[in-house]
Short mmCIF file of C-alpha atoms and ligand atoms in Angstrom, two decimals:
data_model
loop_
_atom_site.label_atom_id
_atom_site.label_comp_id
_atom_site.label_asym_id
_atom_site.label_seq_id
_atom_site.Cartn_x
_atom_site.Cartn_y
_atom_site.Cartn_z
CA MET A 7 -12.36 -26.58 23.89
CA ARG A 8 -13.38 -23.56 25.97
CA VAL A 9 -12.68 -20.06 24.72
CA TYR A 10 -11.99 -18.93 28.30
CA ASP A 11 -9.17 -21.48 28.63
CA LEU A 12 -7.58 -20.39 25.36
CA ILE A 13 -7.65 -16.71 26.36
CA TRP A 14 -6.12 -17.70 29.69
CA LYS A 15 -3.43 -19.78 27.99
CA LYS A 16 -2.43 -16.90 25.70
CA ARG A 17 -2.55 -14.38 28.53
CA GLU A 18 -0.04 -16.51 30.46
CA GLY A 19 2.31 -16.68 27.46
CA GLY A 20 1.37 -20.16 26.26
CA GLU A 21 1.41 -21.24 22.63
CA LEU A 22 -1.94 -21.94 20.95
CA THR A 23 -2.13 -24.98 18.69
CA GLN A 24 -3.28 -24.93 15.09
CA ALA A 25 -6.54 -26.69 16.11
CA GLU A 26 -7.18 -24.14 18.85
CA ILE A 27 -6.61 -21.21 16.48
CA ALA A 28 -8.85 -22.75 13.81
CA PHE A 29 -11.55 -23.26 16.47
CA LEU A 30 -11.28 -19.63 17.59
CA MET A 31 -11.49 -18.17 14.06
CA LYS A 32 -14.36 -20.40 13.02
CA GLY A 33 -16.33 -19.56 16.15
CA PHE A 34 -15.65 -15.84 15.79
CA VAL A 35 -16.70 -15.61 12.13
CA SER A 36 -19.86 -17.66 12.75
CA GLY A 37 -20.79 -15.41 15.67
CA GLN A 38 -20.54 -18.17 18.30
CA ILE A 39 -17.59 -16.47 19.98
CA PRO A 40 -18.65 -13.01 21.15
CA ASP A 41 -16.67 -9.84 20.45
CA TYR A 42 -15.72 -9.40 24.12
CA GLN A 43 -13.89 -12.73 24.21
CA MET A 44 -12.13 -12.08 20.91
CA SER A 45 -11.15 -8.60 22.17
CA ALA A 46 -9.60 -10.15 25.26
CA LEU A 47 -7.71 -12.62 23.08
CA CYS A 48 -6.40 -9.82 20.84
CA MET A 49 -5.16 -7.95 23.91
CA ALA A 50 -3.45 -11.11 25.17
CA ILE A 51 -1.78 -11.49 21.74
CA PHE A 52 -0.84 -7.82 21.80
CA PHE A 53 1.12 -8.30 25.03
CA GLN A 54 2.38 -11.88 24.61
CA GLY A 55 2.98 -11.96 20.85
CA MET A 56 2.76 -15.13 18.80
CA SER A 57 5.27 -17.70 17.60
CA PHE A 58 5.68 -18.09 13.81
CA ASP A 59 3.74 -21.37 14.09
CA GLU A 60 0.81 -19.63 15.78
CA CYS A 61 0.91 -16.70 13.41
CA ALA A 62 1.00 -18.98 10.36
CA ALA A 63 -1.97 -20.98 11.73
CA LEU A 64 -3.92 -17.77 12.36
CA THR A 65 -3.14 -16.52 8.84
CA VAL A 66 -4.31 -19.72 7.17
CA ALA A 67 -7.45 -19.89 9.34
CA MET A 68 -8.27 -16.30 8.37
CA ALA A 69 -7.52 -16.88 4.66
CA GLU A 70 -9.88 -19.87 4.70
CA SER A 71 -12.69 -17.99 6.47
CA GLY A 72 -14.37 -16.94 3.20
CA GLY A 73 -14.04 -17.17 -0.56
CA THR A 74 -10.68 -17.48 -2.30
CA VAL A 75 -9.63 -16.59 -5.82
CA ASP A 76 -8.52 -19.50 -8.00
CA LEU A 77 -5.93 -18.20 -10.43
CA SER A 78 -4.87 -21.67 -11.59
CA PRO A 79 -6.71 -21.46 -14.96
CA ILE A 80 -4.35 -18.60 -15.87
CA PRO A 81 -1.07 -20.09 -17.07
CA GLY A 82 2.23 -19.00 -15.54
CA ILE A 83 3.44 -17.98 -12.11
CA LYS A 84 1.18 -15.25 -10.74
CA VAL A 85 3.03 -12.64 -8.68
CA ASP A 86 1.17 -10.17 -6.49
CA LYS A 87 2.49 -7.02 -4.86
CA HIS A 88 1.46 -5.32 -1.64
CA SER A 89 2.44 -2.04 -0.05
CA THR A 90 1.86 -1.34 3.62
CA GLY A 91 0.81 2.12 2.49
CA GLY A 92 2.35 5.52 2.20
CA VAL A 93 1.94 9.06 0.95
CA GLY A 94 2.09 9.51 -2.83
CA ASP A 95 2.58 5.77 -3.33
CA LYS A 96 1.39 5.22 -6.89
CA THR A 97 3.88 2.39 -7.50
CA SER A 98 1.22 -0.13 -8.57
CA LEU A 99 0.04 2.12 -11.43
CA VAL A 100 3.53 2.06 -12.94
CA LEU A 101 4.92 -1.28 -11.84
CA LEU A 102 2.00 -3.56 -12.72
CA PRO A 103 1.68 -2.50 -16.39
CA LEU A 104 5.47 -2.94 -16.68
CA VAL A 105 5.47 -6.49 -15.36
CA ALA A 106 2.32 -7.35 -17.33
CA ALA A 107 4.13 -6.12 -20.45
CA ALA A 108 6.94 -8.53 -19.52
CA GLY A 109 4.44 -11.40 -19.72
CA ILE A 110 3.63 -11.90 -16.03
CA PRO A 111 -0.13 -12.27 -15.50
CA VAL A 112 -1.32 -9.54 -13.12
CA ALA A 113 -4.61 -10.31 -11.34
CA LYS A 114 -4.57 -7.63 -8.70
CA MET A 115 -7.02 -6.72 -5.98
CA SER A 116 -6.27 -3.41 -4.32
CA GLY A 117 -7.61 -1.32 -1.50
CA ARG A 118 -8.85 2.21 -0.91
CA GLY A 119 -7.07 4.90 1.04
CA LEU A 120 -7.77 5.64 4.68
CA GLY A 121 -6.39 8.41 6.90
CA HIS A 122 -3.09 9.83 5.71
CA THR A 123 -2.41 7.09 3.13
CA GLY A 124 -3.87 6.74 -0.37
CA GLY A 125 -5.22 3.66 -2.14
CA THR A 126 -4.76 2.38 -5.69
CA ILE A 127 -8.49 1.95 -6.30
CA ASP A 128 -9.21 5.62 -5.51
CA LYS A 129 -6.43 6.67 -7.88
CA LEU A 130 -7.74 4.50 -10.72
CA GLU A 131 -11.26 5.85 -10.23
CA ALA A 132 -9.89 9.33 -11.00
CA ILE A 133 -9.69 8.14 -14.64
CA PRO A 134 -13.04 9.04 -16.25
CA GLY A 135 -15.16 5.90 -16.66
CA PHE A 136 -12.72 3.45 -15.02
CA LYS A 137 -14.60 0.60 -13.31
CA THR A 138 -12.99 -1.14 -10.33
CA ASN A 139 -15.81 -3.53 -9.39
CA ILE A 140 -16.00 -5.93 -12.32
CA PRO A 141 -17.38 -9.46 -11.65
CA ARG A 142 -14.88 -12.23 -10.81
CA GLN A 143 -15.30 -14.11 -14.12
CA GLU A 144 -14.77 -10.93 -16.15
CA PHE A 145 -11.76 -10.08 -14.01
CA LEU A 146 -10.13 -13.44 -14.72
CA ALA A 147 -11.10 -13.34 -18.42
CA GLN A 148 -9.43 -9.92 -18.72
CA VAL A 149 -6.19 -11.24 -17.18
CA SER A 150 -6.22 -14.10 -19.70
CA LYS A 151 -6.92 -11.70 -22.58
CA ILE A 152 -4.66 -8.69 -21.92
CA GLY A 153 -2.48 -9.94 -19.04
CA ILE A 154 -3.69 -7.48 -16.42
CA ALA A 155 -6.76 -6.55 -14.37
CA LEU A 156 -6.94 -4.31 -11.33
CA VAL A 157 -10.03 -4.33 -9.14
CA GLY A 158 -11.20 -3.58 -5.60
CA GLN A 159 -11.22 -6.30 -2.97
CA THR A 160 -14.49 -8.21 -3.11
CA GLY A 161 -16.62 -8.60 0.01
CA ASP A 162 -16.41 -12.39 0.23
CA LEU A 163 -12.64 -12.55 0.80
CA VAL A 164 -11.34 -13.03 4.36
CA PRO A 165 -14.42 -12.09 6.42
CA ALA A 166 -12.39 -12.96 9.53
CA ASP A 167 -10.08 -10.03 8.84
CA LYS A 168 -12.92 -7.55 8.34
CA LYS A 169 -14.52 -8.56 11.63
CA LEU A 170 -11.26 -8.80 13.54
CA TYR A 171 -9.85 -5.52 12.21
CA ALA A 172 -13.03 -3.65 13.18
CA LEU A 173 -12.65 -5.05 16.69
CA ARG A 174 -8.92 -4.25 16.90
CA ASP A 175 -9.62 -0.72 15.75
CA LEU A 176 -11.93 -0.20 18.74
CA THR A 177 -9.85 -2.02 21.33
CA ALA A 178 -6.38 -0.50 20.80
CA THR A 179 -4.97 -3.76 19.41
CA VAL A 180 -4.15 -2.73 15.83
CA GLU A 181 -0.43 -2.26 16.50
CA SER A 182 0.45 -5.91 17.08
CA ILE A 183 2.97 -7.44 14.66
CA PRO A 184 1.37 -10.94 14.51
CA LEU A 185 -2.10 -9.45 14.08
CA ILE A 186 -0.98 -7.05 11.35
CA ALA A 187 1.05 -9.75 9.59
CA SER A 188 -1.79 -12.28 9.62
CA SER A 189 -4.26 -9.63 8.46
CA ILE A 190 -2.14 -8.68 5.44
CA VAL A 191 -0.87 -12.13 4.49
CA SER A 192 -4.31 -13.81 4.82
CA LYS A 193 -5.67 -11.40 2.19
CA LYS A 194 -2.75 -12.14 -0.12
CA LEU A 195 -3.24 -15.90 0.28
CA ALA A 196 -6.97 -15.60 -0.47
CA ALA A 197 -6.23 -13.49 -3.56
CA GLY A 198 -4.55 -16.55 -5.08
CA ALA A 199 -1.07 -15.50 -6.29
CA ASP A 200 1.83 -17.96 -6.23
CA ALA A 201 4.34 -15.35 -5.07
CA VAL A 202 4.06 -11.98 -3.36
CA LEU A 203 6.39 -8.99 -3.22
CA LEU A 204 5.80 -6.89 -0.11
CA ASP A 205 6.79 -3.23 0.03
CA VAL A 206 7.10 -2.59 3.75
CA LYS A 207 7.44 1.11 4.34
CA TYR A 208 8.97 2.73 7.38
CA GLY A 209 9.32 6.35 8.46
CA ASP A 210 7.06 9.23 9.34
CA GLY A 211 4.54 8.69 6.51
CA ALA A 212 4.36 4.91 6.94
CA PHE A 213 2.04 2.72 8.95
CA MET A 214 5.18 1.50 10.78
CA ARG A 215 7.21 4.59 11.61
CA ASP A 216 10.05 2.73 13.27
CA TYR A 217 12.53 0.81 11.09
CA ASP A 218 13.03 -2.06 13.57
CA GLN A 219 9.28 -2.59 13.87
CA ALA A 220 8.91 -2.54 10.08
CA LEU A 221 11.73 -5.09 9.86
CA ARG A 222 9.96 -7.37 12.36
CA LEU A 223 6.72 -7.04 10.40
CA ALA A 224 8.47 -7.82 7.11
CA THR A 225 10.30 -10.83 8.56
CA THR A 226 7.08 -12.19 10.06
CA MET A 227 5.11 -11.77 6.83
CA VAL A 228 7.79 -13.45 4.72
CA GLU A 229 8.05 -16.33 7.19
CA ILE A 230 4.30 -17.01 7.42
CA GLY A 231 3.75 -16.51 3.70
CA ASN A 232 6.48 -19.05 2.93
CA ARG A 233 5.10 -21.48 5.52
CA ALA A 234 1.74 -21.26 3.74
CA GLY A 235 3.46 -22.59 0.62
CA ARG A 236 3.77 -19.34 -1.35
CA ARG A 237 6.95 -17.48 -2.17
CA PHE A 238 7.15 -14.19 -0.26
CA LYS A 239 9.81 -11.51 -0.48
CA ALA A 240 9.81 -8.14 1.34
CA ILE A 241 11.58 -4.89 0.56
CA LEU A 242 11.86 -2.20 3.21
CA THR A 243 11.59 1.28 1.73
CA GLY A 244 11.76 4.73 3.27
CA MET A 245 8.65 6.90 3.66
CA ASN A 246 10.06 10.02 5.26
CA GLN A 247 8.79 12.13 2.38
CA PRO A 248 6.11 11.61 -0.26
CA LEU A 249 7.06 9.22 -3.06
CA GLY A 250 7.43 11.07 -6.36
CA ILE A 251 6.15 14.61 -6.64
CA ALA A 252 2.36 14.19 -6.56
CA VAL A 253 -0.08 13.34 -3.79
CA GLY A 254 -3.77 13.18 -4.73
CA ASN A 255 -5.66 10.88 -7.05
CA SER A 256 -5.67 12.38 -10.55
CA LEU A 257 -2.29 14.07 -9.93
CA GLU A 258 -0.85 10.65 -9.12
CA VAL A 259 -2.36 9.05 -12.22
CA GLN A 260 -0.76 11.80 -14.28
CA GLU A 261 2.58 11.16 -12.60
CA ALA A 262 2.28 7.41 -13.21
CA ILE A 263 1.67 8.11 -16.92
CA GLU A 264 4.70 10.39 -17.05
CA THR A 265 6.80 7.72 -15.33
CA LEU A 266 5.73 5.15 -17.91
CA GLN A 267 6.64 7.72 -20.58
CA GLY A 268 10.14 7.79 -19.04
CA THR A 269 9.90 11.32 -17.63
CA GLY A 270 8.79 10.52 -14.08
CA PRO A 271 10.55 11.43 -10.84
CA SER A 272 13.72 9.49 -10.12
CA ASP A 273 12.64 7.99 -6.77
CA LEU A 274 9.41 6.54 -8.17
CA THR A 275 11.17 5.27 -11.27
CA GLU A 276 13.95 3.67 -9.21
CA LEU A 277 11.46 1.88 -6.97
CA CYS A 278 9.29 0.59 -9.82
CA LEU A 279 12.27 -0.76 -11.76
CA ALA A 280 13.73 -2.47 -8.68
CA PHE A 281 10.35 -3.98 -7.72
CA GLY A 282 9.79 -5.05 -11.32
CA GLY A 283 13.15 -6.85 -11.22
CA TYR A 284 12.11 -8.77 -8.11
CA MET A 285 8.70 -9.64 -9.56
CA LEU A 286 10.24 -11.00 -12.76
CA TRP A 287 12.68 -13.02 -10.68
CA LEU A 288 9.85 -14.37 -8.46
CA ALA A 289 7.95 -15.29 -11.63
CA GLY A 290 10.95 -17.24 -12.91
CA GLN A 291 11.41 -14.91 -15.86
CA ALA A 292 14.83 -13.65 -14.77
CA ALA A 293 17.78 -15.45 -13.21
CA SER A 294 18.26 -12.65 -10.66
CA PRO A 295 16.46 -9.47 -9.53
CA GLU A 296 19.20 -7.49 -11.31
CA GLU A 297 18.54 -9.27 -14.60
CA GLY A 298 14.82 -8.69 -14.05
CA GLU A 299 15.45 -4.99 -13.49
CA ALA A 300 17.37 -4.76 -16.76
CA ILE A 301 14.43 -6.36 -18.60
CA VAL A 302 11.90 -4.02 -16.95
CA THR A 303 14.10 -1.03 -17.80
CA ARG A 304 14.05 -2.06 -21.48
CA ILE A 305 10.26 -2.42 -21.32
CA LEU A 306 9.91 1.04 -19.82
CA LYS A 307 12.09 2.55 -22.54
CA SER A 308 10.17 0.75 -25.29
CA GLY A 309 6.84 2.28 -24.20
CA ALA A 310 5.28 -1.19 -23.79
CA GLY A 311 4.42 -0.46 -20.13
CA LEU A 312 2.53 2.68 -21.11
CA ALA A 313 0.69 0.81 -23.86
CA LYS A 314 -0.28 -1.87 -21.29
CA LEU A 315 -1.70 0.80 -18.98
CA GLY A 316 -3.72 2.09 -21.94
CA GLN A 317 -5.06 -1.42 -22.58
CA LEU A 318 -5.97 -1.80 -18.91
CA ILE A 319 -7.84 1.51 -18.86
CA HIS A 320 -9.69 0.69 -22.08
CA SER A 321 -10.63 -2.78 -20.90
CA GLN A 322 -12.09 -1.49 -17.62
CA GLY A 323 -14.23 1.20 -19.22
CA GLY A 324 -11.90 4.17 -18.77
CA ASP A 325 -10.86 6.69 -21.37
CA PRO A 326 -7.47 5.48 -22.68
CA LYS A 327 -6.87 8.89 -24.32
CA VAL A 328 -5.65 10.09 -20.89
CA ILE A 329 -2.39 8.33 -21.75
CA ASP A 330 -1.64 10.91 -24.45
CA ASP A 331 -3.61 13.78 -23.03
CA PRO A 332 -3.51 13.93 -19.20
CA ALA A 333 -5.59 17.15 -19.43
CA LEU A 334 -8.56 14.76 -19.76
CA LEU A 335 -8.05 13.84 -16.10
CA PRO A 336 -9.98 15.89 -13.54
CA VAL A 337 -8.19 19.13 -12.58
CA ALA A 338 -8.92 21.06 -9.38
CA PRO A 339 -10.41 24.55 -9.89
CA VAL A 340 -7.81 26.32 -7.73
CA VAL A 341 -4.02 25.93 -7.97
CA HIS A 342 -1.99 27.80 -5.36
CA SER A 343 1.83 27.98 -5.12
CA VAL A 344 3.71 27.61 -1.84
CA VAL A 345 7.13 29.24 -1.67
CA ALA A 346 10.13 28.76 0.62
CA GLU A 347 10.46 31.38 3.36
CA ALA A 348 14.10 30.73 4.28
CA GLU A 349 17.36 29.80 2.60
CA GLY A 350 18.95 26.41 3.16
CA TRP A 351 18.54 22.68 2.65
CA ILE A 352 15.27 20.88 3.15
CA ALA A 353 16.01 18.72 6.19
CA GLN A 354 12.54 17.43 7.04
CA ILE A 355 9.16 17.05 5.38
CA SER A 356 6.51 15.81 7.80
CA CYS A 357 5.17 13.12 5.58
CA ARG A 358 2.27 11.92 7.75
CA GLU A 359 1.10 15.52 8.17
CA ILE A 360 1.24 16.00 4.39
CA GLY A 361 -0.97 12.94 4.00
CA LEU A 362 -3.42 14.50 6.45
CA VAL A 363 -3.36 17.91 4.72
CA THR A 364 -4.14 16.14 1.43
CA MET A 365 -6.89 14.14 3.10
CA LYS A 366 -8.46 17.35 4.45
CA LEU A 367 -8.37 18.83 0.94
CA GLY A 368 -10.63 15.90 0.03
CA ALA A 369 -8.17 13.52 -1.66
CA GLY A 370 -8.50 10.94 1.11
CA ARG A 371 -11.00 9.84 3.70
CA GLU A 372 -11.11 9.95 7.47
CA GLN A 373 -13.79 7.26 7.73
CA LEU A 374 -14.19 4.20 5.52
CA HIS A 375 -17.24 5.48 3.62
CA ASP A 376 -16.37 9.19 3.26
CA PRO A 377 -16.59 10.49 -0.34
CA ILE A 378 -13.36 11.71 -1.94
CA LYS A 379 -12.46 14.29 -4.58
CA PRO A 380 -10.41 12.96 -7.51
CA ASP A 381 -8.88 16.30 -8.54
CA VAL A 382 -7.34 17.78 -5.39
CA GLY A 383 -3.88 17.24 -3.93
CA ILE A 384 -0.36 18.61 -3.70
CA LYS A 385 2.62 18.66 -6.06
CA PHE A 386 6.11 18.93 -4.59
CA TYR A 387 8.87 20.78 -6.39
CA SER A 388 11.52 20.38 -3.69
CA LYS A 389 12.33 17.25 -1.77
CA LEU A 390 14.61 16.25 1.11
CA GLY A 391 18.15 17.51 0.64
CA ASP A 392 17.26 20.12 -2.00
CA CYS A 393 18.67 23.62 -1.60
CA VAL A 394 16.09 26.44 -1.64
CA LYS A 395 16.02 30.25 -1.46
CA PRO A 396 13.21 32.49 -0.18
CA GLY A 397 10.56 32.80 -2.89
CA ASP A 398 11.38 29.47 -4.58
CA ARG A 399 8.24 27.49 -5.34
CA ILE A 400 8.42 24.37 -3.19
CA ALA A 401 4.90 23.02 -3.76
CA GLU A 402 1.54 23.61 -5.40
CA VAL A 403 -1.80 23.01 -3.72
CA TYR A 404 -4.69 21.80 -5.91
CA ALA A 405 -7.92 22.62 -4.08
CA GLY A 406 -11.67 22.90 -4.49
CA THR A 407 -11.82 26.50 -3.27
CA ARG A 408 -9.39 29.36 -2.63
CA GLU A 409 -10.12 29.20 1.09
CA GLU A 410 -9.27 25.47 1.22
CA ALA A 411 -6.08 26.15 -0.75
CA LEU A 412 -4.94 28.83 1.70
CA ILE A 413 -5.61 26.63 4.73
CA ALA A 414 -3.70 23.73 3.14
CA ALA A 415 -0.81 26.01 2.12
CA ALA A 416 -0.46 27.32 5.68
CA GLU A 417 -0.44 23.77 7.06
CA LEU A 418 1.98 22.64 4.37
CA ARG A 419 4.52 25.33 5.24
CA LYS A 420 4.65 23.94 8.77
CA CYS A 421 5.59 20.51 7.36
CA TYR A 422 9.00 21.73 6.17
CA ARG A 423 12.18 22.23 8.19
CA ILE A 424 14.97 24.04 6.41
CA ALA A 425 18.52 23.58 7.77
CA ASP A 426 21.63 25.67 7.16
CA LYS A 427 23.72 22.72 5.99
CA PRO A 428 23.19 19.76 3.64
CA ILE A 429 21.64 16.61 5.13
CA HIS A 430 22.56 12.96 4.78
CA LYS A 431 20.05 11.28 2.44
CA GLU A 432 19.04 7.69 3.20
CA PRO A 433 18.77 5.26 0.27
CA LEU A 434 15.16 4.62 -0.76
CA ILE A 435 15.56 0.84 -0.64
CA LYS A 436 16.96 -0.13 2.73
CA THR A 437 16.75 -3.91 3.08
CA VAL A 438 15.50 -6.97 1.21
CA ILE A 439 14.13 -9.98 3.12
N1 URA B 15 -3.19 -3.25 7.11
C1 URA B 15 -3.91 -4.38 7.13
O1 URA B 15 -4.36 -4.86 6.10
N2 URA B 15 -4.12 -4.98 8.34
C2 URA B 15 -3.65 -4.49 9.50
O2 URA B 15 -3.88 -5.08 10.54
C3 URA B 15 -2.90 -3.30 9.46
C4 URA B 15 -2.69 -2.70 8.24
#
């Protein structure tokens, strides 16, 4: 096989075989295929797309490029969850303790935030003492013991994705549905779960802004995940405003605790209960997602989800007292209120921009290795469709200095559009695939 011929074939719209794709991935990871040839192939894929067969072959080849996690010693059906990323998305912190409390083993590897979106690992590290890099054996032992462990992705999983993503990032080939789908699904396959629930977000604050594109991504991921012999389900959810009321690491942990106490924002609670229903159903613990949701709702009300979060924090070295006393979480030195300047209904909140304002405050990172601040962020007191009057507090900026707070507040004001009539509100959960 010659790499040149395979690039040519793809460029002309041909379909690569499983053997050809395996050859390409193996050669790329071992360094035998140079970056310039792989870049050309990515560009050919970008323009010509891939069939489901090709995409599934690429996904499996990538998943097998490094180590994989064997969850088989843990009894039961293991269900993973993945979000394509959003602003204020702390779903995992609420949902995973709930499903673990329902008896589903949760062995979860999560990522860090980049750009306008946050990451679960950064949020957990806002809890004093919480360790996210525990060794594999300890990770698995903890799942067996308390039913849940949440750690960062280890370096040995899917090296093909790390190398390929770095290349795509530099060659304008990130935004290709088959390349995104294989990147995400290969990591889920390597992480070892039997079933995966995907939260595919669309809208201004999402990776995929356009609904139809998000739908194509979701359909592709479900198809290739199922072809790889795992059970995949995707839910498309709106990201045209931050999820919940908090954006920023310790603020989001506090909100997750409140949600598990039953006093969280309605959108976050709705999403976690619905996702929990699907995860219970995928795990075979409910006859339908609706029955699963009813079970998860009972667990939330009983406080068992909150207790499970406490166990998780304790087990990973964090201070479980934060569950009862969120004041133990880091708090930013400056808190500055932002008020509405006009009367009317909130018609638009530029969600991506809000993610960037929060990132500039220090809650997120522009580059992969930038340090972050656990205590800064924004709280929202008015959301899409709410009616406001001049002087009403619409948000609060949590900042490191007064100057940073004022800059963020000025940028935040520009994120709002206030209309003179009520707006139509889209449902949070749009489609299930
Ligand atoms: N997230 C991923 O993990 N991979 C992509 O290619 C894009 C988003």
